[in-house]
């Protein structure tokens, strides 16, 4: 087992614990187990009657974290499935708090065999679960340049997305073997030849845009959050940490549908639904950001935003 620090440092840990309002007999779900940093801290605060349900679609995360959390075995149930399955795995009105720490773990990025790195000879992969069907390579080989361009601008707000998409598809057509990080990098450098450009920053966005499609990240988030509202008890808390604007927007938009009293179509002049449909309220008006101290210790935290909702 690798040491805990090298797998993933939990982000906004104290803030997550505070807003989950953990009590010893409570029942919680960590939908993004990863290295188990948040789960460990939640489990430490539970008594013998408390329970924790841990989800991750990555079998490596489940294996690693289940060893790390072995001391809390009696309290924890592991769910090695995508978090879109939350509502199928957990009863309605069952949970006192649910945590999402979205995106990928440091381990997934750092382990070159996972195919998330910008360097090396490992084929581009980007699957959170390598047993799932389509890797980034497979996905890139079947998409058109027009659709790839849309993915770049919608998922990562990339400049020159059209040129980038066309050159990348042209390049891929010439590759009969695996697509390697240097293939992507050479295309990015050809589209952004200015040496002063932050090529790694652009590569990060290119990878993010492709990764979001390969793992169907936005539809996963939307489906799971809808299920989370149903799985929460009245008075329960939903804590969501996102890492970029597209992810954060998806969280805000999905949740806003549950913050409205009236669900009538906009064109109706008078409310006919009874106006009592509101299920959530924001617990904090603005998202909570990591402190400068946390960012200095863990640069991965720099783009994190934590939102909190309460079921009413
Ligand atoms: C940022 S890491 C979580 C780190 C964790 N909070 C910790 O303290 O170690 C995100 C984790 O969520 C998992 N994940 C992302 N999307 C998922 C999904 N749709 N279903 C299940 N797990 C998912 C990833 O595999 C990854 O392990």
mmCIF file of C-alpha atoms and ligand atoms in Angstrom:
data_model
loop_
_atom_site.group_PDB
_atom_site.id
_atom_site.type_symbol
_atom_site.label_atom_id
_atom_site.label_comp_id
_atom_site.label_asym_id
_atom_site.label_seq_id
_atom_site.Cartn_x
_atom_site.Cartn_y
_atom_site.Cartn_z
ATOM 1 C CA UNK A 1 0.000 0.000 0.000
ATOM 2 C CA UNK A 2 1.364 3.407 -0.989
ATOM 3 C CA UNK A 3 1.562 5.996 1.764
ATOM 4 C CA UNK A 4 -1.585 8.097 2.140
ATOM 5 C CA UNK A 5 -0.017 11.403 1.077
ATOM 6 C CA UNK A 6 1.086 10.075 -2.274
ATOM 7 C CA UNK A 7 -2.390 8.863 -3.273
ATOM 8 C CA UNK A 8 -4.406 12.080 -2.799
ATOM 9 C CA UNK A 9 -4.531 14.964 -0.326
ATOM 10 C CA UNK A 10 -8.159 15.738 0.564
ATOM 11 C CA UNK A 11 -9.213 19.267 -0.402
ATOM 12 C CA UNK A 12 -11.303 21.573 1.830
ATOM 13 C CA UNK A 13 -11.409 18.796 4.426
ATOM 14 C CA UNK A 14 -12.316 20.823 7.539
ATOM 15 C CA UNK A 15 -14.916 22.814 5.617
ATOM 16 C CA UNK A 16 -16.501 19.604 4.233
ATOM 17 C CA UNK A 17 -16.708 18.088 7.717
ATOM 18 C CA UNK A 18 -18.187 21.262 9.185
ATOM 19 C CA UNK A 19 -20.944 21.530 6.588
ATOM 20 C CA UNK A 20 -21.786 17.825 6.606
ATOM 21 C CA UNK A 21 -22.615 18.432 10.326
ATOM 22 C CA UNK A 22 -21.578 14.914 11.214
ATOM 23 C CA UNK A 23 -23.045 13.326 14.336
ATOM 24 C CA UNK A 24 -22.067 9.872 15.690
ATOM 25 C CA UNK A 25 -25.295 8.023 14.762
ATOM 26 C CA UNK A 26 -25.589 9.675 11.349
ATOM 27 C CA UNK A 27 -25.643 7.913 7.973
ATOM 28 C CA UNK A 28 -23.482 9.463 5.246
ATOM 29 C CA UNK A 29 -22.365 8.869 1.669
ATOM 30 C CA UNK A 30 -19.002 9.814 0.176
ATOM 31 C CA UNK A 31 -19.751 9.584 -3.547
ATOM 32 C CA UNK A 32 -16.115 10.098 -4.573
ATOM 33 C CA UNK A 33 -14.044 7.913 -2.268
ATOM 34 C CA UNK A 34 -10.677 8.318 -4.079
ATOM 35 C CA UNK A 35 -7.867 7.763 -1.559
ATOM 36 C CA UNK A 36 -10.376 7.854 1.285
ATOM 37 C CA UNK A 37 -9.117 11.103 2.878
ATOM 38 C CA UNK A 38 -12.578 12.584 3.404
ATOM 39 C CA UNK A 39 -14.072 9.188 4.266
ATOM 40 C CA UNK A 40 -11.416 8.534 6.909
ATOM 41 C CA UNK A 41 -12.223 11.819 8.653
ATOM 42 C CA UNK A 42 -15.987 11.152 8.453
ATOM 43 C CA UNK A 43 -15.587 7.599 9.790
ATOM 44 C CA UNK A 44 -13.473 8.882 12.716
ATOM 45 C CA UNK A 45 -16.425 11.018 13.805
ATOM 46 C CA UNK A 46 -18.970 8.160 13.742
ATOM 47 C CA UNK A 47 -20.011 6.006 16.691
ATOM 48 C CA UNK A 48 -20.934 2.285 16.452
ATOM 49 C CA UNK A 49 -24.441 3.154 15.170
ATOM 50 C CA UNK A 50 -23.179 5.502 12.441
ATOM 51 C CA UNK A 51 -22.779 4.345 8.829
ATOM 52 C CA UNK A 52 -20.818 5.479 5.780
ATOM 53 C CA UNK A 53 -21.498 4.490 2.162
ATOM 54 C CA UNK A 54 -18.485 4.968 -0.123
ATOM 55 C CA UNK A 55 -18.767 5.129 -3.922
ATOM 56 C CA UNK A 56 -16.050 5.125 -6.579
ATOM 57 C CA UNK A 57 -16.144 3.870 -10.159
ATOM 58 C CA UNK A 58 -12.375 3.273 -10.035
ATOM 59 C CA UNK A 59 -11.605 -0.225 -8.686
ATOM 60 C CA UNK A 60 -8.067 0.907 -7.729
ATOM 61 C CA UNK A 61 -9.522 3.611 -5.465
ATOM 62 C CA UNK A 62 -11.867 1.120 -3.798
ATOM 63 C CA UNK A 63 -9.015 -1.328 -3.231
ATOM 64 C CA UNK A 64 -6.632 1.272 -1.833
ATOM 65 C CA UNK A 65 -9.177 3.069 0.359
ATOM 66 C CA UNK A 66 -10.700 -0.129 1.733
ATOM 67 C CA UNK A 67 -7.259 -1.005 3.151
ATOM 68 C CA UNK A 68 -6.814 2.493 4.512
ATOM 69 C CA UNK A 69 -10.258 2.374 6.138
ATOM 70 C CA UNK A 70 -9.928 -1.196 7.450
ATOM 71 C CA UNK A 71 -10.270 -0.058 11.082
ATOM 72 C CA UNK A 72 -13.785 1.219 10.297
ATOM 73 C CA UNK A 73 -14.904 -1.897 8.399
ATOM 74 C CA UNK A 74 -18.024 -2.398 10.527
ATOM 75 C CA UNK A 75 -19.317 1.078 9.668
ATOM 76 C CA UNK A 76 -18.595 1.219 5.934
ATOM 77 C CA UNK A 77 -20.253 -0.214 2.833
ATOM 78 C CA UNK A 78 -18.272 0.120 -0.409
ATOM 79 C CA UNK A 79 -20.151 0.637 -3.683
ATOM 80 C CA UNK A 80 -17.750 0.049 -6.608
ATOM 81 C CA UNK A 81 -20.074 1.686 -9.138
ATOM 82 C CA UNK A 82 -20.508 5.092 -10.809
ATOM 83 C CA UNK A 83 -22.181 7.571 -8.469
ATOM 84 C CA UNK A 84 -25.072 7.915 -10.935
ATOM 85 C CA UNK A 85 -26.192 4.645 -9.280
ATOM 86 C CA UNK A 86 -26.667 6.377 -5.905
ATOM 87 C CA UNK A 87 -30.451 6.257 -6.037
ATOM 88 C CA UNK A 88 -30.419 2.561 -7.002
ATOM 89 C CA UNK A 89 -28.040 1.644 -4.181
ATOM 90 C CA UNK A 90 -29.484 3.762 -1.338
ATOM 91 C CA UNK A 91 -33.068 4.080 -0.088
ATOM 92 C CA UNK A 92 -34.989 7.346 -0.316
ATOM 93 C CA UNK A 93 -34.704 9.718 2.699
ATOM 94 C CA UNK A 94 -31.946 7.572 4.233
ATOM 95 C CA UNK A 95 -28.863 9.822 4.423
ATOM 96 C CA UNK A 96 -27.950 12.648 6.808
ATOM 97 C CA UNK A 97 -25.209 13.968 4.546
ATOM 98 C CA UNK A 98 -23.703 13.382 1.108
ATOM 99 C CA UNK A 99 -20.281 14.490 -0.131
ATOM 100 C CA UNK A 100 -19.020 14.881 -3.712
ATOM 101 C CA UNK A 101 -15.365 15.787 -4.302
ATOM 102 C CA UNK A 102 -15.563 15.798 -8.095
ATOM 103 C CA UNK A 103 -12.953 15.160 -10.764
ATOM 104 C CA UNK A 104 -9.961 12.882 -10.572
ATOM 105 C CA UNK A 105 -7.529 11.923 -7.814
ATOM 106 C CA UNK A 106 -3.828 12.767 -7.794
ATOM 107 C CA UNK A 107 -3.152 9.038 -8.048
ATOM 108 C CA UNK A 108 -5.091 8.747 -11.303
ATOM 109 C CA UNK A 109 -3.042 11.604 -12.777
ATOM 110 C CA UNK A 110 0.335 10.600 -11.343
ATOM 111 C CA UNK A 111 0.281 6.885 -12.152
ATOM 112 C CA UNK A 112 1.549 6.886 -15.733
ATOM 113 C CA UNK A 113 -0.088 3.508 -16.420
ATOM 114 C CA UNK A 114 -3.487 5.253 -16.147
ATOM 115 C CA UNK A 115 -2.833 7.277 -19.305
ATOM 116 C CA UNK A 116 -3.617 10.741 -17.855
ATOM 117 C CA UNK A 117 -0.064 12.154 -18.117
ATOM 118 C CA UNK A 118 1.290 14.712 -20.612
ATOM 119 C CA UNK A 119 4.608 12.865 -20.993
ATOM 120 C CA UNK A 120 5.906 9.302 -21.334
ATOM 121 C CA UNK A 121 5.073 6.387 -23.585
ATOM 122 C CA UNK A 122 1.755 5.300 -22.099
ATOM 123 C CA UNK A 123 -1.173 5.466 -24.537
ATOM 124 C CA UNK A 124 -3.756 8.160 -23.867
ATOM 125 C CA UNK A 125 -6.512 6.543 -21.806
ATOM 126 C CA UNK A 126 -8.306 8.943 -19.379
ATOM 127 C CA UNK A 127 -10.811 6.374 -18.091
ATOM 128 C CA UNK A 128 -11.543 6.565 -14.375
ATOM 129 C CA UNK A 129 -12.206 2.833 -14.581
ATOM 130 C CA UNK A 130 -9.963 1.016 -17.042
ATOM 131 C CA UNK A 131 -12.451 -1.866 -17.188
ATOM 132 C CA UNK A 132 -15.033 0.410 -18.827
ATOM 133 C CA UNK A 133 -15.353 0.166 -22.599
ATOM 134 C CA UNK A 134 -14.060 3.276 -24.353
ATOM 135 C CA UNK A 135 -10.673 4.836 -23.680
ATOM 136 C CA UNK A 136 -9.711 8.326 -24.879
ATOM 137 C CA UNK A 137 -7.988 6.715 -27.879
ATOM 138 C CA UNK A 138 -11.090 4.820 -28.903
ATOM 139 C CA UNK A 139 -13.241 7.895 -28.360
ATOM 140 C CA UNK A 140 -10.932 10.155 -30.433
ATOM 141 C CA UNK A 141 -10.895 7.692 -33.315
ATOM 142 C CA UNK A 142 -14.664 7.818 -33.740
ATOM 143 C CA UNK A 143 -15.423 11.516 -33.271
ATOM 144 C CA UNK A 144 -15.617 14.079 -36.100
ATOM 145 C CA UNK A 145 -13.463 17.230 -36.054
ATOM 146 C CA UNK A 146 -16.644 19.370 -35.858
ATOM 147 C CA UNK A 147 -17.877 17.547 -32.764
ATOM 148 C CA UNK A 148 -14.425 17.588 -31.174
ATOM 149 C CA UNK A 149 -14.277 21.333 -31.667
ATOM 150 C CA UNK A 150 -17.603 21.697 -29.792
ATOM 151 C CA UNK A 151 -16.282 19.485 -26.991
ATOM 152 C CA UNK A 152 -13.172 21.687 -26.653
ATOM 153 C CA UNK A 153 -15.144 24.894 -26.415
ATOM 154 C CA UNK A 154 -18.027 23.588 -24.269
ATOM 155 C CA UNK A 155 -16.020 21.458 -21.814
ATOM 156 C CA UNK A 156 -12.912 23.604 -21.491
ATOM 157 C CA UNK A 157 -13.602 26.966 -23.102
ATOM 158 C CA UNK A 158 -10.524 26.428 -25.297
ATOM 159 C CA UNK A 159 -9.319 29.125 -27.675
ATOM 160 C CA UNK A 160 -8.725 28.051 -31.298
ATOM 161 C CA UNK A 161 -10.848 24.975 -30.618
ATOM 162 C CA UNK A 162 -11.723 24.541 -34.282
ATOM 163 C CA UNK A 163 -8.132 24.553 -35.530
ATOM 164 C CA UNK A 164 -7.052 22.317 -32.670
ATOM 165 C CA UNK A 165 -9.798 19.789 -33.372
ATOM 166 C CA UNK A 166 -9.127 19.609 -37.124
ATOM 167 C CA UNK A 167 -5.356 19.231 -36.671
ATOM 168 C CA UNK A 168 -5.787 16.596 -33.989
ATOM 169 C CA UNK A 169 -8.162 14.499 -36.090
ATOM 170 C CA UNK A 170 -5.778 14.843 -39.078
ATOM 171 C CA UNK A 171 -2.871 13.715 -36.917
ATOM 172 C CA UNK A 172 -4.800 10.779 -35.476
ATOM 173 C CA UNK A 173 -5.651 9.568 -38.983
ATOM 174 C CA UNK A 174 -1.891 9.117 -39.560
ATOM 175 C CA UNK A 175 -1.344 7.058 -36.371
ATOM 176 C CA UNK A 176 -1.848 3.337 -36.800
ATOM 177 C CA UNK A 177 -0.525 2.418 -33.349
ATOM 178 C CA UNK A 178 -1.363 3.896 -29.924
ATOM 179 C CA UNK A 179 -2.021 7.634 -29.526
ATOM 180 C CA UNK A 180 0.708 8.912 -27.184
ATOM 181 C CA UNK A 181 1.000 12.099 -25.085
ATOM 182 C CA UNK A 182 3.609 13.476 -27.505
ATOM 183 C CA UNK A 183 1.109 13.211 -30.380
ATOM 184 C CA UNK A 184 -1.328 15.477 -28.539
ATOM 185 C CA UNK A 185 1.449 17.814 -27.439
ATOM 186 C CA UNK A 186 2.837 18.265 -30.945
ATOM 187 C CA UNK A 187 -0.611 19.291 -32.223
ATOM 188 C CA UNK A 188 -1.123 21.731 -29.346
ATOM 189 C CA UNK A 189 2.323 23.249 -30.001
ATOM 190 C CA UNK A 190 1.554 23.612 -33.694
ATOM 191 C CA UNK A 191 -1.707 25.463 -32.953
ATOM 192 C CA UNK A 192 -0.105 27.609 -30.217
ATOM 193 C CA UNK A 193 3.434 28.176 -31.581
ATOM 194 C CA UNK A 194 4.117 31.200 -29.349
ATOM 195 C CA UNK A 195 6.838 29.994 -26.955
ATOM 196 C CA UNK A 196 5.479 32.225 -24.191
ATOM 197 C CA UNK A 197 2.190 30.274 -24.091
ATOM 198 C CA UNK A 198 1.642 27.955 -21.137
ATOM 199 C CA UNK A 199 1.515 24.714 -23.145
ATOM 200 C CA UNK A 200 0.884 22.572 -20.064
ATOM 201 C CA UNK A 201 -2.081 24.787 -19.152
ATOM 202 C CA UNK A 202 -3.554 24.261 -22.640
ATOM 203 C CA UNK A 203 -2.838 20.543 -22.517
ATOM 204 C CA UNK A 204 -4.622 20.355 -19.158
ATOM 205 C CA UNK A 205 -7.737 21.818 -20.782
ATOM 206 C CA UNK A 206 -7.504 19.546 -23.824
ATOM 207 C CA UNK A 207 -7.231 16.508 -21.541
ATOM 208 C CA UNK A 208 -10.045 17.787 -19.324
ATOM 209 C CA UNK A 209 -12.382 18.236 -22.297
ATOM 210 C CA UNK A 210 -11.706 14.717 -23.629
ATOM 211 C CA UNK A 211 -11.793 13.133 -20.162
ATOM 212 C CA UNK A 212 -15.222 14.630 -19.469
ATOM 213 C CA UNK A 213 -16.617 12.890 -22.574
ATOM 214 C CA UNK A 214 -14.842 9.570 -22.032
ATOM 215 C CA UNK A 215 -16.298 9.365 -18.501
ATOM 216 C CA UNK A 216 -19.612 11.116 -19.315
ATOM 217 C CA UNK A 217 -18.897 13.353 -16.357
ATOM 218 C CA UNK A 218 -21.640 15.977 -16.685
ATOM 219 C CA UNK A 219 -24.458 13.476 -17.141
ATOM 220 C CA UNK A 220 -23.076 11.486 -14.194
ATOM 221 C CA UNK A 221 -23.121 14.586 -11.979
ATOM 222 C CA UNK A 222 -26.595 15.639 -13.028
ATOM 223 C CA UNK A 223 -28.139 12.190 -12.568
ATOM 224 C CA UNK A 224 -26.423 11.604 -9.254
ATOM 225 C CA UNK A 225 -27.306 14.988 -7.737
ATOM 226 C CA UNK A 226 -30.957 14.466 -8.608
ATOM 227 C CA UNK A 227 -30.796 11.100 -6.857
ATOM 228 C CA UNK A 228 -28.976 12.684 -3.919
ATOM 229 C CA UNK A 229 -31.898 15.020 -3.248
ATOM 230 C CA UNK A 230 -34.162 12.000 -2.955
ATOM 231 C CA UNK A 231 -31.701 9.983 -0.798
ATOM 232 C CA UNK A 232 -31.254 12.814 1.737
ATOM 233 C CA UNK A 233 -33.405 13.011 4.843
ATOM 234 C CA UNK A 234 -35.143 16.319 5.495
ATOM 235 C CA UNK A 235 -32.546 18.462 7.272
ATOM 236 C CA UNK A 236 -29.664 16.568 5.616
ATOM 237 C CA UNK A 237 -26.737 18.298 3.898
ATOM 238 C CA UNK A 238 -25.280 18.014 0.421
ATOM 239 C CA UNK A 239 -21.669 19.181 0.082
ATOM 240 C CA UNK A 240 -20.173 19.415 -3.416
ATOM 241 C CA UNK A 241 -16.594 20.363 -4.326
ATOM 242 C CA UNK A 242 -15.984 21.193 -7.989
ATOM 243 C CA UNK A 243 -12.736 22.078 -9.784
ATOM 244 C CA UNK A 244 -13.624 24.036 -12.897
ATOM 245 C CA UNK A 245 -16.356 26.336 -14.150
ATOM 246 C CA UNK A 246 -18.179 23.790 -16.351
ATOM 247 C CA UNK A 247 -18.435 21.326 -13.461
ATOM 248 C CA UNK A 248 -19.529 24.072 -11.053
ATOM 249 C CA UNK A 249 -22.169 25.339 -13.495
ATOM 250 C CA UNK A 250 -23.568 21.821 -13.846
ATOM 251 C CA UNK A 251 -23.887 21.589 -10.035
ATOM 252 C CA UNK A 252 -25.542 25.016 -9.746
ATOM 253 C CA UNK A 253 -27.984 24.398 -12.608
ATOM 254 C CA UNK A 254 -28.978 20.927 -11.433
ATOM 255 C CA UNK A 255 -29.572 22.139 -7.891
ATOM 256 C CA UNK A 256 -31.435 25.299 -8.873
ATOM 257 C CA UNK A 257 -34.378 23.195 -10.112
ATOM 258 C CA UNK A 258 -34.863 22.015 -6.502
ATOM 259 C CA UNK A 259 -34.612 25.512 -5.017
ATOM 260 C CA UNK A 260 -37.834 26.759 -6.624
ATOM 261 C CA UNK A 261 -41.245 26.733 -4.967
ATOM 262 C CA UNK A 262 -43.099 26.885 -8.264
ATOM 263 C CA UNK A 263 -42.446 24.335 -11.011
ATOM 264 C CA UNK A 264 -45.053 25.588 -13.503
ATOM 265 C CA UNK A 265 -43.905 26.194 -17.098
ATOM 266 C CA UNK A 266 -42.645 29.800 -17.398
ATOM 267 C CA UNK A 267 -45.364 30.777 -19.858
ATOM 268 C CA UNK A 268 -48.199 30.126 -17.348
ATOM 269 C CA UNK A 269 -49.387 33.527 -16.066
ATOM 270 C CA UNK A 270 -50.606 32.133 -12.698
ATOM 271 C CA UNK A 271 -49.055 29.348 -10.617
ATOM 272 C CA UNK A 272 -51.024 26.117 -10.840
ATOM 273 C CA UNK A 273 -48.649 23.711 -9.108
ATOM 274 C CA UNK A 274 -49.422 24.861 -5.570
ATOM 275 C CA UNK A 275 -46.027 26.566 -5.177
ATOM 276 C CA UNK A 276 -44.706 24.190 -2.503
ATOM 277 C CA UNK A 277 -42.136 22.209 -4.430
ATOM 278 C CA UNK A 278 -38.930 23.588 -2.976
ATOM 279 C CA UNK A 279 -36.717 20.785 -1.646
ATOM 280 C CA UNK A 280 -33.350 22.499 -1.152
ATOM 281 C CA UNK A 281 -31.925 25.697 0.202
ATOM 282 C CA UNK A 282 -28.399 27.013 -0.145
ATOM 283 C CA UNK A 283 -26.648 26.764 3.188
ATOM 284 C CA UNK A 284 -23.958 29.232 2.100
ATOM 285 C CA UNK A 285 -24.732 31.972 -0.377
ATOM 286 C CA UNK A 286 -21.340 32.023 -2.110
ATOM 287 C CA UNK A 287 -19.088 29.006 -2.697
ATOM 288 C CA UNK A 288 -16.390 28.397 -0.107
ATOM 289 C CA UNK A 289 -12.818 28.571 -1.426
ATOM 290 C CA UNK A 290 -9.626 27.081 0.016
ATOM 291 C CA UNK A 291 -7.390 29.314 2.128
ATOM 292 C CA UNK A 292 -4.040 30.588 0.846
ATOM 293 C CA UNK A 293 -2.378 28.232 3.345
ATOM 294 C CA UNK A 294 -4.177 25.208 1.911
ATOM 295 C CA UNK A 295 -3.301 26.218 -1.669
ATOM 296 C CA UNK A 296 0.360 26.686 -0.709
ATOM 297 C CA UNK A 297 0.418 23.167 0.777
ATOM 298 C CA UNK A 298 -1.654 21.573 -1.965
ATOM 299 C CA UNK A 299 -1.706 23.448 -5.304
ATOM 300 C CA UNK A 300 -4.409 21.049 -6.594
ATOM 301 C CA UNK A 301 -6.809 22.833 -4.242
ATOM 302 C CA UNK A 302 -6.436 26.178 -6.031
ATOM 303 C CA UNK A 303 -9.479 25.882 -8.280
ATOM 304 C CA UNK A 304 -11.764 24.166 -5.736
ATOM 305 C CA UNK A 305 -15.209 25.565 -4.895
ATOM 306 C CA UNK A 306 -17.417 24.065 -2.228
ATOM 307 C CA UNK A 307 -21.194 24.480 -2.324
ATOM 308 C CA UNK A 308 -23.573 23.400 0.424
ATOM 309 C CA UNK A 309 -27.301 22.686 0.226
ATOM 310 C CA UNK A 310 -29.770 21.625 2.902
ATOM 311 C CA UNK A 311 -32.862 19.511 2.225
ATOM 312 C CA UNK A 312 -35.937 21.238 3.614
HETATM 313 C C1 LIG B 1 -10.990 14.136 -6.291
HETATM 314 S S1 LIG B 1 -11.023 12.414 -6.129
HETATM 315 C C2 LIG B 1 -11.677 12.201 -4.501
HETATM 316 C C3 LIG B 1 -10.637 12.250 -3.438
HETATM 317 C C4 LIG B 1 -11.152 11.912 -2.071
HETATM 318 N N1 LIG B 1 -12.103 12.878 -1.590
HETATM 319 C C5 LIG B 1 -9.991 11.789 -1.091
HETATM 320 O O1 LIG B 1 -10.016 12.479 -0.066
HETATM 321 O O2 LIG B 1 -9.078 10.995 -1.347
HETATM 322 C C6 LIG B 1 -12.382 11.978 -7.115
HETATM 323 C C7 LIG B 1 -12.715 10.493 -7.114
HETATM 324 O O3 LIG B 1 -14.042 10.384 -7.603
HETATM 325 C C8 LIG B 1 -14.118 9.300 -8.487
HETATM 326 N N2 LIG B 1 -15.215 9.589 -9.403
HETATM 327 C C9 LIG B 1 -15.289 10.607 -10.293
HETATM 328 N N3 LIG B 1 -16.436 10.531 -10.986
HETATM 329 C C10 LIG B 1 -17.103 9.459 -10.511
HETATM 330 C C11 LIG B 1 -18.357 8.862 -10.818
HETATM 331 N N4 LIG B 1 -19.147 9.351 -11.773
HETATM 332 N N5 LIG B 1 -18.741 7.787 -10.112
HETATM 333 C C12 LIG B 1 -17.941 7.297 -9.119
HETATM 334 N N6 LIG B 1 -16.744 7.779 -8.813
HETATM 335 C C13 LIG B 1 -16.328 8.863 -9.494
HETATM 336 C C14 LIG B 1 -12.771 9.235 -9.161
HETATM 337 O O4 LIG B 1 -12.534 7.925 -9.623
HETATM 338 C C15 LIG B 1 -11.832 9.656 -8.025
HETATM 339 O O5 LIG B 1 -11.334 8.544 -7.342
#
